[in-house]
XYZ file of C-alpha atoms in Angstrom:
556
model
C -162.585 72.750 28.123
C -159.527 70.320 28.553
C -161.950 67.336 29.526
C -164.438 68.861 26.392
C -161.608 68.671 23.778
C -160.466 65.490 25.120
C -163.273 64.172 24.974
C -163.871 65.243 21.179
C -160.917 63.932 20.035
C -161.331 60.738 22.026
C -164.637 60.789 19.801
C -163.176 61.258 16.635
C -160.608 59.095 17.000
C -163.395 55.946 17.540
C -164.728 57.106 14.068
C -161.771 57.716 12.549
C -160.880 53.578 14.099
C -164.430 52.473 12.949
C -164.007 53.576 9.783
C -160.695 52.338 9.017
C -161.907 48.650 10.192
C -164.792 48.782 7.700
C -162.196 50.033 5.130
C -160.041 47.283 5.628
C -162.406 44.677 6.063
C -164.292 46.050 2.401
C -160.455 45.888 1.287
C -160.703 42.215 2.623
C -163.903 41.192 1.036
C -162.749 43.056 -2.852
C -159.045 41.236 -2.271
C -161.113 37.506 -1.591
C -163.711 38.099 -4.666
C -160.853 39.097 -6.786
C -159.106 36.408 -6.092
C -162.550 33.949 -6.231
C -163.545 35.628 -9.566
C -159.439 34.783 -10.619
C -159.531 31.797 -9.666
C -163.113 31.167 -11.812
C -161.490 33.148 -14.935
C -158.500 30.680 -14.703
C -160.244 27.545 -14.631
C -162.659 29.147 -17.259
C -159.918 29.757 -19.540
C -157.899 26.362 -19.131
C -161.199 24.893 -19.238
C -161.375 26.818 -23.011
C -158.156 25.941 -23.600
C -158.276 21.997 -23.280
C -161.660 22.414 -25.568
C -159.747 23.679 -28.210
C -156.675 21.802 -27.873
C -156.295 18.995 -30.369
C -153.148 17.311 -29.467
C -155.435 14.200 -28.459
C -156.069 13.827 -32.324
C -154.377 11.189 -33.968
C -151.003 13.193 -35.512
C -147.665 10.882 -37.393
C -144.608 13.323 -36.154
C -141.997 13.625 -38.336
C -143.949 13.426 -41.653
C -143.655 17.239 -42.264
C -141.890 19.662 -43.907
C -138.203 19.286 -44.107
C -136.095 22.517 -45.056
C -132.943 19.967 -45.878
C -134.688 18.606 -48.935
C -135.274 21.853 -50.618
C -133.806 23.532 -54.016
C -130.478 24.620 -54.184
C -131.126 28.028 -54.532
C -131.703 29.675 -58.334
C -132.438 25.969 -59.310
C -135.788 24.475 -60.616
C -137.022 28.175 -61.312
C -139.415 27.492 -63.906
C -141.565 24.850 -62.596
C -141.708 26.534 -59.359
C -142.920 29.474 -61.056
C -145.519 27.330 -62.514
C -145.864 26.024 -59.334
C -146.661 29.358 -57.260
C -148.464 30.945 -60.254
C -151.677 27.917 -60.097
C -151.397 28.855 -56.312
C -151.749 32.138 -57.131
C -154.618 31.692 -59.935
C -157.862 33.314 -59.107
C -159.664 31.991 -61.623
C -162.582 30.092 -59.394
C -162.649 26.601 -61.867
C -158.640 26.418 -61.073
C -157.647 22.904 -60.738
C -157.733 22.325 -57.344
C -154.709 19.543 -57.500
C -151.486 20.028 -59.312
C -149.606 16.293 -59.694
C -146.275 16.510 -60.584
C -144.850 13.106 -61.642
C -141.790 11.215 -63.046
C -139.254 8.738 -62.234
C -137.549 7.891 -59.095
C -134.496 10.949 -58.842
C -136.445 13.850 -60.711
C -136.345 15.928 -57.560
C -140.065 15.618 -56.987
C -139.685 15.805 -53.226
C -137.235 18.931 -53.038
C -139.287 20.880 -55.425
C -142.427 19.523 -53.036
C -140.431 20.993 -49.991
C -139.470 24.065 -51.664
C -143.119 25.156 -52.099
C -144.161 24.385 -48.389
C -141.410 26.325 -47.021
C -141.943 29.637 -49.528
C -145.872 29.536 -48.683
C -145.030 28.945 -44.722
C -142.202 31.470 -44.578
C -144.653 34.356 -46.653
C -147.149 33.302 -43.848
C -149.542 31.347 -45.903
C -151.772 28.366 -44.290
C -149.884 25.435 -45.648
C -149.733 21.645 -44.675
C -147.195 19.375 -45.758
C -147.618 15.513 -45.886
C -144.577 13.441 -46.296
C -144.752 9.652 -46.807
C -141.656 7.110 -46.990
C -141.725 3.680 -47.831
C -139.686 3.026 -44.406
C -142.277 4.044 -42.572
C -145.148 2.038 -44.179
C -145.608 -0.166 -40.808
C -146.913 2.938 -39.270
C -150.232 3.145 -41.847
C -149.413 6.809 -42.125
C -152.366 6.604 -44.573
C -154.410 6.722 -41.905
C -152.930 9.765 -40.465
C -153.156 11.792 -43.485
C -156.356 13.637 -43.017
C -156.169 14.001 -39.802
C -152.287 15.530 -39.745
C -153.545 18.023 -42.309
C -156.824 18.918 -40.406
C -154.476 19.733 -37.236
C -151.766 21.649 -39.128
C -154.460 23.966 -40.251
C -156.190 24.734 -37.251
C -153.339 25.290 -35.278
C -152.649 28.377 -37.962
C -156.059 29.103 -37.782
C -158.306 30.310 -34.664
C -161.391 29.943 -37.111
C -160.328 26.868 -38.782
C -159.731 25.506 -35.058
C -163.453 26.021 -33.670
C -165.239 24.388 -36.763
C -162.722 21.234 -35.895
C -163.352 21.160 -32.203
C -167.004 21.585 -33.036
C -167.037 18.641 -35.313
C -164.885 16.554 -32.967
C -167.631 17.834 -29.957
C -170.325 16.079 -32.022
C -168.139 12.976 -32.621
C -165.252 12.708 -30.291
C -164.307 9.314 -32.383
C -162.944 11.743 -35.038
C -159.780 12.453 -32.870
C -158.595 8.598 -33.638
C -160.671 6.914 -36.596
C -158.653 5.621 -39.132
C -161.457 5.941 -41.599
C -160.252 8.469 -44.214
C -163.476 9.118 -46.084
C -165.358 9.570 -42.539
C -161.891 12.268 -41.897
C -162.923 13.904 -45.087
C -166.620 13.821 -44.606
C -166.419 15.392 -41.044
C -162.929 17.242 -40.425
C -162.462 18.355 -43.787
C -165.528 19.726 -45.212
C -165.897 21.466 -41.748
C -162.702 23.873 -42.807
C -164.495 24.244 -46.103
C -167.243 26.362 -45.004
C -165.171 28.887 -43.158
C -162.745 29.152 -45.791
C -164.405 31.122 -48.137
C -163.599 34.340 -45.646
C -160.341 34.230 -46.072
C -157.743 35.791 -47.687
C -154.837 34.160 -49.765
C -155.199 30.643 -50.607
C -154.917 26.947 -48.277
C -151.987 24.764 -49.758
C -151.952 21.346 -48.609
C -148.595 19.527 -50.011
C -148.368 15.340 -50.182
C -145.357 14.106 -51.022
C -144.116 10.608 -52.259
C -147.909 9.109 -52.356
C -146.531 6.232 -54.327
C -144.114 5.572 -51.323
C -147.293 4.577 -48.889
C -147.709 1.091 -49.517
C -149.293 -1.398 -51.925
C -152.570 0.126 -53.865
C -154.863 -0.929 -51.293
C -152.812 2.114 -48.735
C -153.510 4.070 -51.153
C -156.870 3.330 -52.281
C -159.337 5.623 -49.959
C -156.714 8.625 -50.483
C -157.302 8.767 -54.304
C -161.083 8.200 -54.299
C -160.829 11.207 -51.669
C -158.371 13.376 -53.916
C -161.231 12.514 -56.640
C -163.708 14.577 -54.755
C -161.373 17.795 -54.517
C -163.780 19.283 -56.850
C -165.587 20.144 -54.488
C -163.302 21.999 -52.106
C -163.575 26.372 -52.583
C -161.951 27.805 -55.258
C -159.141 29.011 -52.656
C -157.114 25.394 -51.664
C -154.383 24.133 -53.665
C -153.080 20.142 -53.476
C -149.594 19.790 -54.681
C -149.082 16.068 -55.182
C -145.802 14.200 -55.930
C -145.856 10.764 -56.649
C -144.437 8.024 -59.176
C -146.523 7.677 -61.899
C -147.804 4.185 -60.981
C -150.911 2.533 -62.419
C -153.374 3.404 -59.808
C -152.973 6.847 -59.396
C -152.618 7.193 -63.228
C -156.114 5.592 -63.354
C -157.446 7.931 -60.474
C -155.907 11.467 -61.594
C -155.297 11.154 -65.319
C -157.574 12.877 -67.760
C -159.682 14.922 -64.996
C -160.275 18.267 -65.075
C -159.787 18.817 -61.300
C -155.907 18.425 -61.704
C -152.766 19.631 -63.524
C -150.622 17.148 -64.532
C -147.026 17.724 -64.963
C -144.449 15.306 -65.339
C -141.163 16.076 -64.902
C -139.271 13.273 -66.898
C -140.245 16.139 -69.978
C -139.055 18.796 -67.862
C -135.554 20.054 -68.633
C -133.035 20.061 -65.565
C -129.644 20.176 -67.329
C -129.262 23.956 -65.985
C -129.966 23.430 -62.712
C -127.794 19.959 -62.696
C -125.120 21.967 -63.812
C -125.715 24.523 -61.317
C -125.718 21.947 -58.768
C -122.560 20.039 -59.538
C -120.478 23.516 -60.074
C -121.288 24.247 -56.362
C -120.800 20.676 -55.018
C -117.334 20.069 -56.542
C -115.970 23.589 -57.097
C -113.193 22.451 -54.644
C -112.317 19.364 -56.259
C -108.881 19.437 -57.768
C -108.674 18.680 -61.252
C -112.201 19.248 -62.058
C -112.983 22.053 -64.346
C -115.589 23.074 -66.567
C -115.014 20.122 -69.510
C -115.147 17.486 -66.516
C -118.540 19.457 -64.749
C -120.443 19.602 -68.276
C -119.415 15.436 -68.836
C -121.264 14.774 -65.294
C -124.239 17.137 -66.463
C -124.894 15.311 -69.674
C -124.491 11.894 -68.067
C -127.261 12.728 -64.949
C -129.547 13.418 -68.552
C -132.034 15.112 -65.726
C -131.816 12.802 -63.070
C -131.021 14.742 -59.836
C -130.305 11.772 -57.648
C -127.446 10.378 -60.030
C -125.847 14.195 -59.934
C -125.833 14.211 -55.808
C -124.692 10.373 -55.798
C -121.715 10.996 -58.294
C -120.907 14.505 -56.722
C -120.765 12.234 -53.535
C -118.548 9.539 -54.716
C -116.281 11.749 -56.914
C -115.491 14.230 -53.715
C -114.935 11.360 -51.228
C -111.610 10.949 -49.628
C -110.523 7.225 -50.619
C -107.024 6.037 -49.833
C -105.009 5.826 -52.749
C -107.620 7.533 -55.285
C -107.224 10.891 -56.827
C -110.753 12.948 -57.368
C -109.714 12.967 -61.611
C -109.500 9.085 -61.149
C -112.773 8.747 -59.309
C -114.139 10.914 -62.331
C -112.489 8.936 -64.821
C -114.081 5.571 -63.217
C -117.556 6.940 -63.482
C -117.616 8.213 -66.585
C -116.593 5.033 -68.207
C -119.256 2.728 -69.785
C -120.249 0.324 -67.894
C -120.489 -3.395 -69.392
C -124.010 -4.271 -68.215
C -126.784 -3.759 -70.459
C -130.326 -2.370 -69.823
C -129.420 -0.889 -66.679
C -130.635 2.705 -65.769
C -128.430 5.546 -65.000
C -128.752 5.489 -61.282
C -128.191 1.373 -61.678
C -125.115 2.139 -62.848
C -124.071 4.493 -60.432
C -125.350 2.307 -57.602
C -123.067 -0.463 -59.069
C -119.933 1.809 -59.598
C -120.256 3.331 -55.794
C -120.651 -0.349 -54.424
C -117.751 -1.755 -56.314
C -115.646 0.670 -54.610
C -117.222 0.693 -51.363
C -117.857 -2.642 -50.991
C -116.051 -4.685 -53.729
C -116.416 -7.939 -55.327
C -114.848 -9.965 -52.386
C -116.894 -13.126 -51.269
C -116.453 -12.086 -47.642
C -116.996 -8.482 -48.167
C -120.655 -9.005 -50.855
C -121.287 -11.153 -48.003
C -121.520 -8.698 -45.032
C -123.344 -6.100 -47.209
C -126.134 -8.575 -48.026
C -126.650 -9.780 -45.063
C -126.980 -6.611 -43.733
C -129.226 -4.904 -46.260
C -131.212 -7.581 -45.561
C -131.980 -6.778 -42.088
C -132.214 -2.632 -42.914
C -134.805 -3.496 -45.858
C -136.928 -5.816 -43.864
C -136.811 -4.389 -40.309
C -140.172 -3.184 -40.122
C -138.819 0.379 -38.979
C -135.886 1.913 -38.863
C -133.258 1.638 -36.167
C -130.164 3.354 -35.157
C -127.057 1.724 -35.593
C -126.329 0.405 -32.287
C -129.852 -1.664 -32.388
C -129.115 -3.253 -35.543
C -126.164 -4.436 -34.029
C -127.687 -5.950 -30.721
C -129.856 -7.453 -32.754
C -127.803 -9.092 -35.457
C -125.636 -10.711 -32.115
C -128.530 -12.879 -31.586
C -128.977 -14.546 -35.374
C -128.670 -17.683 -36.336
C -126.146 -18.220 -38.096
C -122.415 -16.931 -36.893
C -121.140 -15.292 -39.792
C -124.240 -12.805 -39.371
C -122.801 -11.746 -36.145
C -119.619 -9.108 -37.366
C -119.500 -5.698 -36.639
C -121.807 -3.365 -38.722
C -119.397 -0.970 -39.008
C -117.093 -3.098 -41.330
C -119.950 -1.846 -44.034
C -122.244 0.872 -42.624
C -118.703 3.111 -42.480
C -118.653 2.892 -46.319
C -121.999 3.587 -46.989
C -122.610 7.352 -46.464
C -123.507 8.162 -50.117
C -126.302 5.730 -49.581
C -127.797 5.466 -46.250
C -128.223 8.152 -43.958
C -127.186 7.496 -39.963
C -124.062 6.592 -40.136
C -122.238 8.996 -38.621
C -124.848 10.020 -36.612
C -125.268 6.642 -34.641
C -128.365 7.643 -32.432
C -129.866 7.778 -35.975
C -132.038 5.724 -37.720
C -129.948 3.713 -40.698
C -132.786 4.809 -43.467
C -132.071 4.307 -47.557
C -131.203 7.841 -48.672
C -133.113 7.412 -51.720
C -136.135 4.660 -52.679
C -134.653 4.192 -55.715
C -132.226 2.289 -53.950
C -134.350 -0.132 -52.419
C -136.164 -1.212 -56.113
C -131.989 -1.896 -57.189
C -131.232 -3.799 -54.040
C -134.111 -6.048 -54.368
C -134.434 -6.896 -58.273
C -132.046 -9.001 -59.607
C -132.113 -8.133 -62.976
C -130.643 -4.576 -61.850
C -128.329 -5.225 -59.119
C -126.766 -8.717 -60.689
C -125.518 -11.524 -58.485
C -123.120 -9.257 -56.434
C -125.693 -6.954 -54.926
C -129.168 -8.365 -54.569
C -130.892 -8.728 -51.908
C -133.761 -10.903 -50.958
C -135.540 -11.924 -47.725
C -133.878 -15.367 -47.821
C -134.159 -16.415 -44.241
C -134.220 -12.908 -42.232
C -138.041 -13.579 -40.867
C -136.785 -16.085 -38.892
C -133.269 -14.128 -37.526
C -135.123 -11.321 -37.065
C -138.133 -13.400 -34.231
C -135.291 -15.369 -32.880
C -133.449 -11.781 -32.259
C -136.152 -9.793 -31.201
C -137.705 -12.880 -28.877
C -134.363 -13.562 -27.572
C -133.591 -9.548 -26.375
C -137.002 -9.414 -24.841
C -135.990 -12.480 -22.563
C -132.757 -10.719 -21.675
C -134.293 -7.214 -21.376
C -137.910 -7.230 -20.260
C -138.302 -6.824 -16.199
C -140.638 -5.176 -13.594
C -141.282 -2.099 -13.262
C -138.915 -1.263 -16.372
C -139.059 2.366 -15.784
C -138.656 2.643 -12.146
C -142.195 3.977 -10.967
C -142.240 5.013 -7.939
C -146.237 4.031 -7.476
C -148.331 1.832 -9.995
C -151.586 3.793 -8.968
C -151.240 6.723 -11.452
C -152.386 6.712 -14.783
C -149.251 7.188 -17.360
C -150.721 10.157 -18.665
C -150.420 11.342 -14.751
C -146.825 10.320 -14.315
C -144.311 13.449 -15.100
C -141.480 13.199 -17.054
C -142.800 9.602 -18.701
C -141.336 9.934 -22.484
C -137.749 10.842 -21.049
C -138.000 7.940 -18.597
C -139.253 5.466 -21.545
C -136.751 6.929 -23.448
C -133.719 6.498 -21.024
C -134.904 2.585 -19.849
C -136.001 0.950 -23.250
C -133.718 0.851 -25.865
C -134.373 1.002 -29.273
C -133.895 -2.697 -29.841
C -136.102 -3.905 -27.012
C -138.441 -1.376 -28.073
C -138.776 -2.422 -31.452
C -138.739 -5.888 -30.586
C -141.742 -5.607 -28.493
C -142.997 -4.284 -30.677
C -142.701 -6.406 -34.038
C -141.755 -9.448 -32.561
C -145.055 -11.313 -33.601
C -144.707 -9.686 -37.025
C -141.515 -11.226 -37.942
C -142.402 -14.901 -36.383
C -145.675 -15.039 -38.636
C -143.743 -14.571 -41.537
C -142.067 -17.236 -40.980
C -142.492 -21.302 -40.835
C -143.434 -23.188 -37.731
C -140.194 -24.498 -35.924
C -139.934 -26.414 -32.478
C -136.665 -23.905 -31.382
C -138.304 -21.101 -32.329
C -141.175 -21.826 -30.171
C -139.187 -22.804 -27.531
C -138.315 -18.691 -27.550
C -142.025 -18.015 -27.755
C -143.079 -20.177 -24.800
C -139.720 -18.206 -23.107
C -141.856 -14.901 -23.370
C -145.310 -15.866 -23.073
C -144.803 -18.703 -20.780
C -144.143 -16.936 -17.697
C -144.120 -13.489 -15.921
C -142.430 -12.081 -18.647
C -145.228 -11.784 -20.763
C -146.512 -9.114 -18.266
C -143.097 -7.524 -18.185
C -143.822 -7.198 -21.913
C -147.583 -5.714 -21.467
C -146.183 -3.080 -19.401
C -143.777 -1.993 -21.675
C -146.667 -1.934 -24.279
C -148.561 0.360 -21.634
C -145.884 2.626 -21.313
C -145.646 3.178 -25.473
C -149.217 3.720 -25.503
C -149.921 0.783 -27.369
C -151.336 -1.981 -25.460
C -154.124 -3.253 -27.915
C -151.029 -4.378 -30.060
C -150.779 -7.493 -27.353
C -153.735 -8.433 -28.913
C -153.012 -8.692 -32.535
C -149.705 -9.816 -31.173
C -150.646 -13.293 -29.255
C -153.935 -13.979 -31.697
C -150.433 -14.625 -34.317
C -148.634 -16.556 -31.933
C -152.326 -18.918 -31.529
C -152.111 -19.194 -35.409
C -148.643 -19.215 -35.739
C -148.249 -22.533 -33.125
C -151.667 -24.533 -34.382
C -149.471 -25.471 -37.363
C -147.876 -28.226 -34.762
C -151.069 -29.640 -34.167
C-alpha cells in the first residue's frame, strides 16, 4: 500500500511538473507576443505620429501673438466690440475680412493682439500673423500661409489630416515659397472640413504694410482678394497702414469691412492710459493728465512716449519740468505730433552737441541698416572693426539713453529693435528729423562688409562646434541648437550670414577685396560653409559667392 501510494503521488507529482512547464512556457510564449505585438503598436504609432507631424513645414518663430502688446484693460472697448461682434455674425454673406487702418501710433497692433488672445484664451481656433519691418530680410511673406496652415492644425486633429494629406500628395508644400500654390493646396484643404465645425476660424495679420516694398506684398493681397470664397465661418482681421496698394486691393469690395481708426475716438482710453502710467508722478494731477490727453489728439504712441519721458528719472529735472518742456510749442513747422515728441525726447537724451548728434547717427545708422537685429554686444564687436575711428566708442554712451525708443537695452542678450516704425520714417526723412537727427546710409555698406568680413577672418575655424565625429547628419547630432548657440556668436553669425549682402551694396574697392580674397581665398571659406551647414542654410553660399563674382568683375 506504502509502495502503491508512493507510487501515486510520485505520479501526480510528474503531472502536476508537466503541467506547470507547459504553463510557464504558454506564460513565455503570451509574455514574447505581447511584447512583439508592443513593440509593432509602438513603431505603428510613432510611425503615425511622424505622418502627422508638421514641424518639417516651413514656420517664421516669433511672428505670433504677443500678450505684451495688448489693451490696457477697459480701453478700446468699442471697436473691440465691433471687433468680436463681425466674429460673432452668423449672417453667411459676412465679410470675411475686417481691415482696420490709420496712421502709424493708432494702436492698430494692440487692438490686433487683444483679439487673438480673447479668441485663444475662450478656446477658439485662432492664428496670429505678425510682420515687422526689422525683419523684412527674412521674406516672412513667404511664411505667411504656411505659419497659419500649421497654427491651425496643430488646434485641430481634423484640420491636421486634410494638411498632411495634401502635403502626402505634394511633399514640396512643406517649403514652397509660392503663396498662391500655399493657398491653392494648404488652404482650401482646411476649407472643406470647416464647415463641421462649431464657432468660427480667426486668422489675425498684423502690420501688412510693415512687410516690405509692394512687390512683398503683392501675392498676399491678390490672395486676401479671393477670401470670398472661404465658408461663411473664418474671420481675417487685418491691420495695416493705409498705403496705396492695399487701398487699391481692399477698398470698395464687398468681402471686407473697412475701419479706420484715425476717425475713431481714443481720447477716453488715452486718458485712461496716462492716469494709470503717471498716477505716481509728483505734481501731476488731473489739469496736467487732461493737457497730455488733448495733445496725443488719438495718437497712442505719442501718450506711451510722453508718459515715458515725463516719468524718467533725469538728474537735475523735476517730473512738472519735464511736463512743462513737452507741452510747450515747438518752433518747427509741419511736423507731426509724434515728430515732435521724437525731437523733444532726443534733445534731452541726446542733445545738440557735435560730438554727442555724432555718436547717435552713426549708430542709428548701423541699427537701421543691419539687415537683422542684433543684441547689443554684437553691434559693438562689430562697430570695433569700421573704418573710420570715431565710429569705434562705446555704444553705451547712447543706447543707455535710449529706452523710450529702442527696446534691448537693458536687456543686452536682446536684440536693439525700434520700439515703434514710426520712428524709423523720422530718422530717415530729413524734412522731419532736421539736420540734428537724420539719418542716412552715407557710407555704412561699406563698414558694415569690412566688419562682418573682418570678424569672420578672426572667428571662423574647424570644427566650430566641437563635433566629436563628422559622419552624422546634423539633424542626427543631439543637443546641436545649444551647441550652435554657445560657439557662434551673434556677430559671426550674422556676418556669415549677410556679409555678401552688405559688400554688393557697395562700390568696388581694392582693400575691400583684399578682405574678400582673406575669406574666400583659403580654408576659411570652408570654415565658413560649415558654419552655414550648421544654421541650416547652406544654399545661401551660393547666392553669397555668385555676388562676390559680380561684385569683383567691376575690376576687370
Amino acid at each position: 500500500m506504502k509502495r502503491a501510494a508512493k507510487n501515486i503521488f510520485s505520479d501526480a507529482q510528474s503531472v502536476v511538473d508537466e503541467y506547470n512547464k507547459a504553463l510557464d512556457e504558454l506564460m513565455q510564449e503570451f509574455r514574447d507576443r505581447a511584447v512583439r505585438d508592443t513593440h509593432i503598436n509602438v513603431h505603428r504609432v510613432l510611425d503615425i505620429m511622424e505622418d502627422l507631424s508638421l514641424d518639417s513645414m516651413a514656420y517664421a518663430g516669433g511672428a505670433g501673438l504677443n500678450t505684451t502688446k495688448k489693451c490696457l484693460d477697459g480701453t478700446r472697448v468699442d471697436i473691440l466690440k465691433e471687433i468680436v461682434d463681425w466674429i460673432n455674425d452668423p449672417a453667411v454673406n459676412v465679410p470675411r475680412i475686417f481691415w482696420l487702418h490709420g496712421q502709424a501710433g493708432r494702436g492698430k497692433s494692440a487692438i490686433a493682439h487683444t483679439i487673438a488672445m480673447q479668441y485663444k484664451d475662450a478656446g477658439g481656433l485662432c492664428s496670429c500673423f505678425c510682420f515687422a519691418r526689422d525683419r523684412q530680410t527674412e521674406r516672412l511673406e513667404q511664411k505667411i500661409l504656411s505659419n497659419i496652415v500649421r497654427d491651425l492644425a496643430n488646434c485641430d486633429p481634423a484640420f491636421q489630416r486634410a494638411v498632411v494629406g495634401a502635403l502626402k500628395e505634394d511633399n514640396t508644400l512643406k517649403t514652397t515659397h509660392d503663396v498662391m500654390l500655399q493657398w491653392e493646396k494648404l488652404l482650401k484643404p482646411l476649407s472643406k472640413v470647416s464647415g463641421g465645425r462649431v464657432g468660427n476660424i480667426v486668422v489675425v495679420i498684423d502690420a501688412l504694410d510693415e512687410s516690405g516694398s509692394d512687390t512683398s506684398r503683392k501675392h498676399i493681397l491678390e490672395v486676401l482678394t479671393k477670401a470670398a470664397s472661404l465658408p461663411s465661418n473664418f474671420r481675417i482681421l487685418l491691420t495695416s497702414r493705409p498705403l496705396a496698394d492695399i487701398m487699391r486691393a481692399l477698398r470698395d469690395t464687398q468681402l471686407v469691412k473697412a475701419v479706420s481708426l484715425d476717425e475713431v475716438s481714443a481720447e477716453h482710453d488715452i486718458h485712461m492710459y496716462v492716469s494709470k502710467q503717471l498716477k505716481d508722478g509728483r505734481d501731476i494731477g488731473a489739469t496736467e493728465i487732461n493737457q497730455i490727453v488733448r495733445r496725443a489728439d488719438g495718437l497712442f504712441e505719442w501718450a506711451r512716449l510722453a508718459c515715458e519721458w515725463i516719468g524718467s528719472d533725469t538728474a537735475g529735472e523735476m517730473v512738472k519740468e519735464r511736463f512743462d518742456d513737452l507741452m510747450m510749442p515747438m518752433s518747427r513747422e509741419g511736423t507731426t505730433l509724434l515728430d515732435e515728441m521724437y525731437v523733444t525726447i532726443l534733445k534731452s537724451s541726446v542733445g545738440r552737441r557735435q560730438k554727442s548728434l555724432a555718436r547717435f547717427r552713426s549708430l542709428m545708422r548701423q541699427i537701421l541698416y543691419t539687415l537683422e537685429p542684433l543684441p547689443m554686444g554684437a553691434l559693438h564687436a562689430m562697430r570695433m572693426y569700421f573704418l573710420h575711428e570715431d565710429d569705434r566708442f562705446e555704444i553705451a554712451l547712447i543706447l543707455d539713453y535710449m529706452g523710450s525708443l529702442l527696446s534691448g537695452t537693458t536687456e543686452h542678450k536682446n536684440p536693439i529693435r525700434l520700439l515703434h516704425s514710426s520712428f524709423h520714417d523720422f530718422l530717415t526723412d530729413k524734412s522731419r528729423s532736421g539736420e540734428d537727427y537724420f539719418v542716412d546710409e552715407l557710407g555704412i555698406q561699406a563698414d558694415l562688409a569690412v566688419a562682418s568680413l573682418c570678424i569672420l577672418r578672426g572667428g571662423l575655424c574647424f570644427n566650430i562646434c566641437g563635433l566629436e565625429s563628422s559622419f552624422l547628419l546634423n539633424s542626427d547630432v543631439p543637443g546641436l541648437a545649444q551647441r550652435v548657440k554657445a560657439k557662434i556668436p551673434s556677430h559671426l553669425l550674422y556676418s556669415s550670414l549677410f556679409w555678401a549682402k552688405h559688400l554688393e551694396a557697395t562700390k568696388f574697392d581694392p582693400r575691400l577685396a583684399g578682405h574678400v580674397k582673406g575669406i574666400l581665398g583659403n580654408e576659411r571659406m570652408l570654415f565658413w560653409f560649415e558654419v552655414l551647414s550648421l544654421l541650416g542654410v547652406l544654399g545661401n553660399a551660393v547666392y553669397a559667392l555668385s555676388s562676390a563674382a559680380r561684385w569683383s568683375q567691376v575690376s576687370t
